[in-house]
Coordinates of C-alpha atoms in Angstrom, one line a residue:
M1 CA 0.0 0.0 0.0
T2 CA 1.4 3.4 -0.9
R3 CA 1.2 6.7 0.9
D4 CA -0.6 8.2 -2.0
F5 CA -3.4 5.6 -1.7
L6 CA -3.7 6.3 2.0
E7 CA -4.1 10.0 1.2
T8 CA -6.7 9.1 -1.4
V9 CA -8.7 7.0 1.1
T10 CA -8.4 9.8 3.7
R11 CA -10.0 12.2 1.3
R12 CA -12.8 9.7 0.6
Y13 CA -13.3 9.2 4.3
D14 CA -13.5 13.0 5.0
A15 CA -15.9 13.4 2.1
Y16 CA -18.1 10.7 3.6
V17 CA -18.1 12.3 7.0
D18 CA -18.9 15.7 5.4
S19 CA -22.2 14.1 4.1
F20 CA -23.4 14.1 7.8
R21 CA -22.9 17.8 8.2
D22 CA -25.8 20.2 8.5
A23 CA -26.5 23.1 6.2
S24 CA -24.1 25.3 8.1
G25 CA -21.3 22.7 7.7
E26 CA -21.4 21.5 11.3
L27 CA -21.4 18.0 12.5
P28 CA -23.6 16.9 15.4
Q29 CA -21.6 17.1 18.6
M30 CA -21.0 13.4 19.1
M31 CA -20.0 12.9 15.5
A32 CA -17.5 15.7 15.8
L33 CA -16.2 14.0 18.9
K34 CA -15.9 10.7 16.9
L35 CA -14.0 12.4 14.1
E36 CA -11.6 13.9 16.5
H37 CA -11.2 10.5 18.1
T38 CA -10.4 8.9 14.8
R39 CA -7.7 11.4 14.0
C40 CA -6.2 10.9 17.5
V41 CA -6.3 7.1 17.1
V42 CA -4.3 7.5 13.8
D43 CA -1.8 9.7 15.7
D44 CA -1.5 7.2 18.5
A45 CA -1.1 4.3 16.1
K46 CA 1.7 6.1 14.4
Q47 CA 3.4 6.6 17.8
I48 CA 3.0 2.9 18.7
M49 CA 4.4 1.8 15.3
A50 CA 7.4 4.1 15.6
G51 CA 8.1 2.8 19.1
E52 CA 7.8 -0.8 17.9
S53 CA 10.1 0.0 14.8
W54 CA 7.6 -1.1 12.2
L55 CA 8.6 -1.0 8.5
E56 CA 7.2 1.7 6.3
D57 CA 4.8 -0.5 4.4
A58 CA 3.3 -1.9 7.6
C59 CA 3.0 1.6 9.0
T60 CA 0.9 2.7 6.0
T61 CA -1.4 -0.3 6.4
G62 CA -1.6 0.4 10.2
E63 CA -2.6 4.0 9.6
M64 CA -5.3 2.8 7.2
C65 CA -6.7 0.4 9.8
A66 CA -6.8 3.2 12.4
L67 CA -8.4 5.6 10.0
L68 CA -11.3 3.3 9.1
H69 CA -11.9 1.6 12.5
D70 CA -14.9 3.7 13.4
A71 CA -16.3 4.4 10.0
G72 CA -19.6 2.9 11.1
R73 CA -20.2 5.3 13.9
Y74 CA -21.7 8.1 11.8
S75 CA -24.6 6.1 10.4
Q76 CA -25.0 4.3 13.7
L77 CA -25.6 7.6 15.5
K78 CA -27.8 9.0 12.7
E79 CA -30.0 5.9 12.7
F80 CA -30.2 4.9 16.3
G81 CA -29.2 8.1 18.2
T82 CA -26.6 6.3 20.3
F83 CA -23.0 4.9 20.1
Q84 CA -24.0 2.0 22.4
D85 CA -23.7 -1.1 20.3
V86 CA -25.9 -3.1 22.7
K87 CA -28.8 -0.6 22.0
S88 CA -28.2 -0.4 18.2
I89 CA -25.7 -2.3 16.0
D90 CA -22.1 -3.7 16.1
H91 CA -20.3 -0.5 15.0
A92 CA -17.3 -2.5 13.7
A93 CA -19.6 -4.6 11.4
R94 CA -21.2 -1.4 10.2
A95 CA -17.8 0.0 9.5
V96 CA -17.1 -3.0 7.2
E97 CA -20.4 -2.4 5.5
V98 CA -19.6 1.3 4.9
I99 CA -16.1 0.5 3.6
G100 CA -17.5 -1.9 1.1
A101 CA -20.5 0.3 0.1
E102 CA -18.3 3.3 -0.5
G103 CA -15.7 1.3 -2.4
W104 CA -12.8 2.9 -0.5
L105 CA -10.5 -0.1 -0.8
T106 CA -11.4 -1.5 -4.3
E107 CA -8.0 -0.7 -5.7
L108 CA -6.1 -2.6 -3.1
P109 CA -4.9 -6.2 -3.7
K110 CA -7.2 -8.7 -2.1
R111 CA -4.8 -9.7 0.6
E112 CA -4.2 -6.2 1.8
R113 CA -7.9 -5.4 1.6
K114 CA -8.7 -8.4 3.7
T115 CA -6.1 -7.4 6.3
V116 CA -7.6 -4.0 6.7
I117 CA -11.2 -5.2 6.8
T118 CA -10.4 -7.9 9.3
A119 CA -8.6 -5.5 11.6
V120 CA -11.6 -3.2 11.5
A121 CA -14.1 -6.0 12.0
V122 CA -12.4 -7.4 15.2
H123 CA -11.2 -4.2 16.8
N124 CA -14.1 -4.0 19.2
K125 CA -14.4 -7.7 20.1
R126 CA -13.7 -8.9 23.6
E127 CA -10.8 -10.9 22.3
I128 CA -9.3 -11.3 18.8
P129 CA -10.6 -14.6 17.4
P130 CA -7.9 -17.3 17.2
T131 CA -8.7 -17.8 13.6
V132 CA -7.3 -14.4 12.7
P133 CA -3.8 -14.9 11.1
A134 CA -0.9 -13.5 13.2
E135 CA 0.1 -10.9 10.6
T136 CA -3.5 -9.5 10.5
A137 CA -3.8 -9.8 14.3
A138 CA -0.8 -7.4 14.6
F139 CA -2.8 -4.7 12.9
A140 CA -5.9 -5.5 15.0
H141 CA -3.9 -5.2 18.2
L142 CA -2.5 -1.9 16.9
V143 CA -6.0 -0.5 16.4
R144 CA -7.2 -1.8 19.7
D145 CA -4.3 -0.3 21.6
A146 CA -4.5 3.1 19.8
D147 CA -8.3 3.1 20.4
K148 CA -7.9 2.6 24.1
L149 CA -5.2 5.2 24.4
D150 CA -7.5 7.8 22.9
I151 CA -10.5 6.6 24.9
F152 CA -8.4 7.5 27.9
R153 CA -8.0 11.0 26.5
V154 CA -11.7 11.3 25.7
M155 CA -12.7 10.3 29.2
E156 CA -10.3 12.6 30.9
A157 CA -11.4 15.5 28.8
A158 CA -15.1 14.8 29.6
V159 CA -14.4 14.7 33.3
T160 CA -12.2 17.8 33.2
D161 CA -14.5 20.0 31.1
G162 CA -17.8 18.8 32.7
S163 CA -19.2 17.3 29.5
L164 CA -19.5 13.9 31.1
E165 CA -22.4 15.4 33.1
T166 CA -23.9 17.3 30.2
N167 CA -23.4 14.5 27.6
P168 CA -23.9 11.2 29.5
E169 CA -23.7 9.3 26.2
I170 CA -20.0 9.5 26.6
A171 CA -20.2 7.0 29.5
W172 CA -23.2 5.0 28.3
E173 CA -25.6 7.0 30.4
L174 CA -24.6 5.0 33.5
Q175 CA -25.5 5.8 37.1
V176 CA -22.9 8.3 38.2
K177 CA -22.6 7.5 41.9
G178 CA -22.4 4.0 43.3
A179 CA -19.9 1.2 44.1
P180 CA -18.4 -0.9 41.3
S181 CA -19.9 -4.3 40.6
P182 CA -18.2 -7.2 42.4
D183 CA -18.0 -9.0 39.1
V184 CA -16.2 -6.1 37.5
V185 CA -13.7 -5.8 40.4
A186 CA -13.1 -9.5 40.3
A187 CA -12.3 -9.5 36.6
V188 CA -10.2 -6.3 36.5
S189 CA -8.1 -7.1 39.6
V190 CA -6.7 -10.2 37.9
G191 CA -6.5 -8.8 34.4
R192 CA -9.5 -10.5 32.8
S193 CA -11.7 -8.8 30.3
V194 CA -15.1 -7.6 31.6
S195 CA -18.5 -8.6 30.4
Y196 CA -20.4 -5.4 29.6
A197 CA -23.5 -7.1 31.0
N198 CA -21.9 -6.5 34.5
V199 CA -21.4 -2.8 33.9
K200 CA -23.9 -0.9 36.0
T201 CA -22.2 2.3 37.3
L202 CA -19.7 4.9 36.2
S203 CA -17.2 3.2 38.5
D204 CA -17.6 0.0 36.5
F205 CA -17.0 2.0 33.3
V206 CA -13.8 3.6 34.6
L207 CA -12.6 0.3 36.1
I208 CA -12.8 -1.3 32.7
Q209 CA -10.2 1.3 31.6
V210 CA -8.1 0.5 34.6
G211 CA -8.3 -3.1 33.5
W212 CA -6.8 -2.2 30.1
L213 CA -3.6 -1.3 32.0
I214 CA -3.4 -4.9 33.3
G215 CA -2.7 -6.8 30.1
G216 CA -5.2 -5.0 27.9
L217 CA -2.6 -3.1 25.9
H218 CA -0.7 -5.5 23.5
Y219 CA 2.3 -3.4 22.6
P220 CA 4.9 -2.2 25.2
T221 CA 4.9 1.2 23.5
A222 CA 1.2 1.6 24.2
L223 CA 1.6 0.8 27.8
R224 CA 4.6 3.2 28.1
L225 CA 2.5 6.0 26.5
A226 CA -0.4 5.3 28.9
A227 CA 2.1 5.5 31.8
E228 CA 3.6 8.7 30.5
R229 CA 0.1 10.2 30.2
K230 CA -0.7 9.2 33.8
A231 CA -3.8 7.2 32.8
L232 CA -3.9 5.2 36.0
E233 CA -3.4 8.2 38.3
F234 CA -6.2 10.1 36.7
R235 CA -8.6 7.2 37.0
E236 CA -7.6 6.4 40.5
T237 CA -8.3 10.0 41.6
F238 CA -11.6 10.2 39.8
L239 CA -12.8 6.8 41.0
K240 CA -12.4 7.9 44.6
T241 CA -14.8 10.7 44.0
L242 CA -17.4 8.1 42.9
S243 CA -17.0 5.4 45.5
D244 CA -15.1 4.4 48.6
D245 CA -15.5 0.8 47.8
P246 CA -12.2 -1.2 48.5
G247 CA -12.5 -2.7 45.1
V248 CA -11.2 0.5 43.6
D249 CA -7.9 0.3 45.5
L250 CA -7.6 -3.4 44.7
C251 CA -7.9 -2.8 41.0
C252 CA -5.7 0.3 40.9
D253 CA -3.0 -1.5 43.0
A254 CA -3.1 -4.4 40.6
A255 CA -2.7 -2.1 37.6
R256 CA 0.2 -0.3 39.3
A257 CA 2.0 -3.5 40.1
Y258 CA 1.5 -4.8 36.5
M259 CA 2.8 -1.5 35.0
D260 CA 5.8 -1.3 37.3
E261 CA 6.8 -4.9 36.4
R262 CA 6.3 -4.4 32.6
L263 CA 7.9 -1.0 32.4
N264 CA 10.8 -2.0 34.7
L265 CA 10.0 0.7 37.2
P266 CA 10.9 0.5 40.9
V267 CA 8.0 -0.7 42.9
V268 CA 7.1 1.9 45.6
R269 CA 6.0 0.3 48.9

């Protein structure tokens, strides 16, 4: 895949997003947030690939996967009024539909096209299916890591500027106050993925993100970036404003220990 083709698809993507603008040229607030998120995911993917010393051709493919991962979000919001897949559609599956319907990748060789489509299709799954080839899984992991890094940013911005209260869709319209679910604490504290069926409160939602710091980021560079951006410290402080449940400390301590070990930092006792 060439850089020229990546630029062509980027223009096609931007033109598609423009079709959702109103007469004044504005996107609905949540669509604008999603467009900003996509651009940031591309930037984070580039940082991860640089840190992992990927070759140029692979970096171009990785950028394409990051660019297209949320292409289904715009029609999802327009049709269903929500980004919550459980209340609407699988947004990754919708992205695959959009990519095909718009013909963005028709010029790509079949193998490269399948790689991008598969990475997009599985980026939001609880686990990458074992049937996905290792080469393709590398791109899926890239998108998942970059996605999580920017979700950290989105959450932090929403807490800091107050938009979490004015726009509860950002956090699935969950109950703000309240202890985390025991099932969520049990999973996060040992680095297991969380069933979204167990997510009841904002504490649960934030603890899912804490859990990403315990094995949920595939590439060492992604974990390093999360540490540099103080993702754990922000969530630990915010969680303590939501609940004094001991499960919060249990999960945050587990994340801290994991990060200290993986990043070769001294353990503070």
